[in-house]
């Protein structure tokens, strides 16, 4: 208990009132906490400002410190705001001004600062006596119509001046610039957003009051930070939009560059919001010193006035993609922010979702437009009243002049006018103050025109006040003007996670050609970029490569599918087709190590296209069949490859001196054929290969006689499918189709039978494919030349023949890759510009004038 001696009456009477200390503290603390919540820490839902921000902008406006006037010293503005409206320390006012002038702190700057206002490295701003400020245009748009009684005013702290309770902003500032603050028992953290997107969302809300959050998200896509970056994952953002509370993960942006010496380096050029660049620089250096991240040789800051540039030099053996992931994991290059939309609504704190926040702004703007229109109507009616008095006086000009001349005092004249002509006191006073020049003929006409115009305006204003639809249209028009003046492009990218992305809504489904070069460069190109040619044609450039590089793998898949990449060391990696960078047909592509974490001494050997790894029935009834160059074969259930891992998994244990060659997807009911370089092939049922785990070695599939011989390919054909034939291609461009039944079924592990007659003219066997007449064939040479032809143009021949010429090549050239296209395309694509000149006289042999007819096929010869 404590003694309360504050009451003077009690003191006079000598009485002491005992009060419970717990209740006294509780009451006092609640009063204090509400003062902090309402008067300091939380923004208003209407204009998005805390009192200090509002007072700074209002004080600068009262000083006439607008964008088209000279700068004023920050100290003068701070003193004015502090002395008139904000009775707190000068540091709180100046810190607020500084933040509103920093381009890395605010999405849309409200103050135009001149001088040192700090840096993203955490440098302090100069003292207020050195810096100068003035309002930005967008801040003035938040103060428009303040003089038209659009908002309520309240007395300042000493009751000598008035300040606005809220600013009549046309900008949805709460969501555009965001807000953060810690009150007593609660906090707020509202993310900044893109103004153009907010205007689109407000338009949609005005047009449809019952709009859903999902429909609003089509317009207001996600937060948009002043420092850019990448929003990594959308689920937390969506939760924040729906409930007012969520979590957004933001990553910095990194580019990789290669120096002339061939060394890789990473460039960080955008940071997550509110991350200190200098601290991040020190953190990365510390991670390198502590050997948490290995593979970095140097970190330096090359930022200048042209932009941010934090450079990380990599060691030669380092894999860029691995280093990037480690930076995201261990440093502030990836940061999460909690969305907590706590705002003041009619003086009370509330958690609000996206729709409620936008609705609150629309309601506020409707109130502002209504009050502004009412004010303009009152002023117009006052003006019309005076003009009506002028018109009466002009109609009786001689009598009015005589009455005024004969009056001894202005009061007598005013009374005379009111009595004689039925004028009001206001009209009579205005007539007495009328300048003589207004009585000329021209001026009298102007008064009549002005009266007619003001009556039209009054009619329009009354129409607006009587029609809510018109008021809403005014709000939309003003918002459209805001978007035109101040709207800009989104700075922060949105990167959806695979689990939450509705790919069909974002990426068009189309067939693409995926090419991988010998040195490991990958790209995807639309299948239509490759025109079909006749057998024996010369082909077209399929990709620009280095002198020592050539296209080694060529594959066709849908953009919605998942690719399984198998390397020669027996590892499996996953990649969505849409994640493969798109390139022109003649471009080199991107190093595959930047996309998946393949060691530098390993390379892609086989690719499998899977439509949906989440389809349980499919993955439990299909198998991956693998074969090696030394003739080993292995079968594993697809389900074991259905859980992608960043660093890949072991698909097969490869013996020393051997390499994984091929991987095929089967349904368990196929027949397997393997072919070797010397021209032999073997056919046996898939069921003779039992399925094993991913780490197994496998069993012998075909016997390889000597060290120079090796397996060149494997096909898996459904034994019920009678439409498929076996296509073999030799190194010098010869090939043929043969009925699969010409290859007798033998035991697994045998020598097989002849599949092509290998001569010096044909060169050794290099590919075996299973095809139908509806397929196309695509052949790529080491020189980069690519040809596409219809399988139907290649006639069937016996096992022991050498086949026909499929492509004409230079003597020094060889075939690098052969691929089957599952659907024949129309001949609608022409060669890229300049390509026809490069390959003039070589091509389709049709009547289009591209080239003369293709070479006549050579006669089949028996072995």
GROMACS .gro file of N, CA and C in nm, residues 439-504:
model
  198
  439UNK      N    1  -1.695   4.802  -6.372
  439UNK     CA    2  -1.820   4.852  -6.426
  439UNK      C    3  -1.812   4.877  -6.576
  440UNK      N    4  -1.698   4.856  -6.638
  440UNK     CA    5  -1.688   4.871  -6.783
  440UNK      C    6  -1.767   4.759  -6.851
  441UNK      N    7  -1.798   4.783  -6.977
  441UNK     CA    8  -1.881   4.687  -7.049
  441UNK      C    9  -1.820   4.548  -7.054
  442UNK      N   10  -1.688   4.541  -7.083
  442UNK     CA   11  -1.620   4.412  -7.093
  442UNK      C   12  -1.622   4.338  -6.960
  443UNK      N   13  -1.597   4.410  -6.852
  443UNK     CA   14  -1.592   4.347  -6.720
  443UNK      C   15  -1.731   4.298  -6.679
  444UNK      N   16  -1.836   4.375  -6.719
  444UNK     CA   17  -1.972   4.331  -6.685
  444UNK      C   18  -2.002   4.198  -6.754
  445UNK      N   19  -1.956   4.182  -6.880
  445UNK     CA   20  -1.975   4.054  -6.951
  445UNK      C   21  -1.900   3.941  -6.881
  446UNK      N   22  -1.781   3.972  -6.832
  446UNK     CA   23  -1.703   3.870  -6.760
  446UNK      C   24  -1.775   3.824  -6.634
  447UNK      N   25  -1.837   3.917  -6.564
  447UNK     CA   26  -1.909   3.882  -6.441
  447UNK      C   27  -2.025   3.788  -6.474
  448UNK      N   28  -2.097   3.817  -6.584
  448UNK     CA   29  -2.207   3.728  -6.623
  448UNK      C   30  -2.157   3.589  -6.661
  449UNK      N   31  -2.045   3.584  -6.738
  449UNK     CA   32  -1.988   3.454  -6.776
  449UNK      C   33  -1.941   3.377  -6.652
  450UNK      N   34  -1.879   3.450  -6.557
  450UNK     CA   35  -1.829   3.387  -6.436
  450UNK      C   36  -1.945   3.329  -6.355
  451UNK      N   37  -2.056   3.402  -6.351
  451UNK     CA   38  -2.173   3.353  -6.277
  451UNK      C   39  -2.230   3.226  -6.342
  452UNK      N   40  -2.236   3.227  -6.475
  452UNK     CA   41  -2.287   3.107  -6.545
  452UNK      C   42  -2.196   2.986  -6.521
  453UNK      N   43  -2.064   3.012  -6.523
  453UNK     CA   44  -1.967   2.902  -6.500
  453UNK      C   45  -1.980   2.848  -6.358
  454UNK      N   46  -1.996   2.941  -6.261
  454UNK     CA   47  -2.002   2.897  -6.122
  454UNK      C   48  -2.131   2.820  -6.096
  455UNK      N   49  -2.239   2.853  -6.165
  455UNK     CA   50  -2.364   2.779  -6.147
  455UNK      C   51  -2.352   2.638  -6.206
  456UNK      N   52  -2.279   2.627  -6.319
  456UNK     CA   53  -2.254   2.494  -6.375
  456UNK      C   54  -2.171   2.409  -6.278
  457UNK      N   55  -2.070   2.474  -6.217
  457UNK     CA   56  -1.985   2.403  -6.120
  457UNK      C   57  -2.068   2.357  -6.001
  458UNK      N   58  -2.156   2.443  -5.953
  458UNK     CA   59  -2.242   2.407  -5.840
  458UNK      C   60  -2.328   2.286  -5.876
  459UNK      N   61  -2.381   2.287  -5.998
  459UNK     CA   62  -2.462   2.172  -6.042
  459UNK      C   63  -2.380   2.044  -6.046
  460UNK      N   64  -2.256   2.055  -6.095
  460UNK     CA   65  -2.168   1.938  -6.103
  460UNK      C   66  -2.133   1.886  -5.963
  461UNK      N   67  -2.102   1.978  -5.871
  461UNK     CA   68  -2.065   1.939  -5.735
  461UNK      C   69  -2.182   1.873  -5.664
  462UNK      N   70  -2.302   1.923  -5.685
  462UNK     CA   71  -2.420   1.862  -5.624
  462UNK      C   72  -2.445   1.722  -5.682
  463UNK      N   73  -2.417   1.710  -5.813
  463UNK     CA   74  -2.432   1.579  -5.877
  463UNK      C   75  -2.334   1.478  -5.816
  464UNK      N   76  -2.211   1.524  -5.791
  464UNK     CA   77  -2.109   1.435  -5.731
  464UNK      C   78  -2.152   1.392  -5.590
  465UNK      N   79  -2.202   1.489  -5.514
  465UNK     CA   80  -2.243   1.457  -5.376
  465UNK      C   81  -2.364   1.364  -5.374
  466UNK      N   82  -2.443   1.365  -5.479
  466UNK     CA   83  -2.562   1.281  -5.483
  466UNK      C   84  -2.540   1.145  -5.546
  467UNK      N   85  -2.420   1.119  -5.596
  467UNK     CA   86  -2.394   0.993  -5.669
  467UNK      C   87  -2.262   0.933  -5.621
  468UNK      N   88  -2.269   0.822  -5.546
  468UNK     CA   89  -2.148   0.757  -5.495
  468UNK      C   90  -2.062   0.704  -5.610
  469UNK      N   91  -2.125   0.659  -5.719
  469UNK     CA   92  -2.051   0.609  -5.834
  469UNK      C   93  -1.959   0.714  -5.892
  470UNK      N   94  -2.007   0.841  -5.899
  470UNK     CA   95  -1.923   0.949  -5.949
  470UNK      C   96  -1.804   0.975  -5.857
  471UNK      N   97  -1.829   0.968  -5.726
  471UNK     CA   98  -1.720   0.990  -5.630
  471UNK      C   99  -1.615   0.880  -5.644
  472UNK      N  100  -1.658   0.757  -5.662
  472UNK     CA  101  -1.564   0.645  -5.679
  472UNK      C  102  -1.486   0.660  -5.810
  473UNK      N  103  -1.551   0.712  -5.914
  473UNK     CA  104  -1.481   0.734  -6.041
  473UNK      C  105  -1.373   0.841  -6.025
  474UNK      N  106  -1.403   0.944  -5.945
  474UNK     CA  107  -1.303   1.049  -5.918
  474UNK      C  108  -1.183   0.987  -5.847
  475UNK      N  109  -1.209   0.899  -5.749
  475UNK     CA  110  -1.100   0.832  -5.678
  475UNK      C  111  -1.015   0.752  -5.776
  476UNK      N  112  -1.081   0.678  -5.867
  476UNK     CA  113  -1.007   0.598  -5.966
  476UNK      C  114  -0.925   0.688  -6.058
  477UNK      N  115  -0.984   0.800  -6.102
  477UNK     CA  116  -0.912   0.890  -6.192
  477UNK      C  117  -0.790   0.951  -6.124
  478UNK      N  118  -0.806   0.989  -5.996
  478UNK     CA  119  -0.692   1.047  -5.923
  478UNK      C  120  -0.584   0.943  -5.899
  479UNK      N  121  -0.625   0.818  -5.874
  479UNK     CA  122  -0.526   0.711  -5.856
  479UNK      C  123  -0.452   0.683  -5.986
  480UNK      N  124  -0.524   0.687  -6.098
  480UNK     CA  125  -0.460   0.666  -6.228
  480UNK      C  126  -0.356   0.776  -6.255
  481UNK      N  127  -0.388   0.898  -6.213
  481UNK     CA  128  -0.293   1.009  -6.228
  481UNK      C  129  -0.170   0.988  -6.140
  482UNK      N  130  -0.194   0.935  -6.018
  482UNK     CA  131  -0.083   0.902  -5.926
  482UNK      C  132   0.009   0.798  -5.989
  483UNK      N  133  -0.051   0.694  -6.048
  483UNK     CA  134   0.028   0.589  -6.112
  483UNK      C  135   0.110   0.645  -6.227
  484UNK      N  136   0.048   0.734  -6.306
  484UNK     CA  137   0.118   0.792  -6.421
  484UNK      C  138   0.236   0.877  -6.376
  485UNK      N  139   0.218   0.954  -6.266
  485UNK     CA  140   0.321   1.046  -6.221
  485UNK      C  141   0.432   0.976  -6.143
  486UNK      N  142   0.393   0.884  -6.054
  486UNK     CA  143   0.489   0.830  -5.958
  486UNK      C  144   0.511   0.679  -5.968
  487UNK      N  145   0.429   0.610  -6.049
  487UNK     CA  146   0.443   0.465  -6.059
  487UNK      C  147   0.572   0.426  -6.131
  488UNK      N  148   0.624   0.310  -6.098
  488UNK     CA  149   0.744   0.260  -6.163
  488UNK      C  150   0.740   0.108  -6.171
  489UNK      N  151   0.845   0.050  -6.227
  489UNK     CA  152   0.852  -0.094  -6.244
  489UNK      C  153   0.889  -0.160  -6.111
  490UNK      N  154   0.849  -0.285  -6.098
  490UNK     CA  155   0.885  -0.363  -5.979
  490UNK      C  156   1.036  -0.383  -5.973
  491UNK      N  157   1.092  -0.371  -5.853
  491UNK     CA  158   1.236  -0.389  -5.835
  491UNK      C  159   1.269  -0.529  -5.782
  492UNK      N  160   1.183  -0.583  -5.700
  492UNK     CA  161   1.209  -0.713  -5.637
  492UNK      C  162   1.147  -0.824  -5.719
  493UNK      N  163   1.228  -0.921  -5.759
  493UNK     CA  164   1.177  -1.036  -5.833
  493UNK      C  165   1.107  -1.133  -5.739
  494UNK      N  166   1.017  -1.214  -5.796
  494UNK     CA  167   0.948  -1.318  -5.718
  494UNK      C  168   0.994  -1.453  -5.773
  495UNK      N  169   1.049  -1.535  -5.685
  495UNK     CA  170   1.095  -1.668  -5.727
  495UNK      C  171   1.010  -1.771  -5.652
  496UNK      N  172   0.924  -1.839  -5.725
  496UNK     CA  173   0.835  -1.938  -5.664
  496UNK      C  174   0.911  -2.067  -5.637
  497UNK      N  175   0.882  -2.129  -5.525
  497UNK     CA  176   0.938  -2.261  -5.498
  497UNK      C  177   0.862  -2.365  -5.578
  498UNK      N  178   0.930  -2.475  -5.610
  498UNK     CA  179   0.869  -2.576  -5.695
  498UNK      C  180   0.741  -2.631  -5.634
  499UNK      N  181   0.736  -2.643  -5.501
  499UNK     CA  182   0.620  -2.704  -5.436
  499UNK      C  183   0.498  -2.614  -5.441
  500UNK      N  184   0.519  -2.481  -5.451
  500UNK     CA  185   0.405  -2.390  -5.444
  500UNK      C  186   0.373  -2.326  -5.579
  501UNK      N  187   0.455  -2.352  -5.679
  501UNK     CA  188   0.435  -2.287  -5.809
  501UNK      C  189   0.332  -2.360  -5.892
  502UNK      N  190   0.235  -2.287  -5.943
  502UNK     CA  191   0.143  -2.341  -6.042
  502UNK      C  192   0.201  -2.311  -6.178
  503UNK      N  193   0.286  -2.401  -6.222
  503UNK     CA  194   0.366  -2.376  -6.341
  503UNK      C  195   0.279  -2.350  -6.464
  504UNK      N  196   0.163  -2.416  -6.470
  504UNK     CA  197   0.080  -2.401  -6.590
  504UNK      C  198   0.022  -2.260  -6.601
   0.00000   0.00000   0.00000
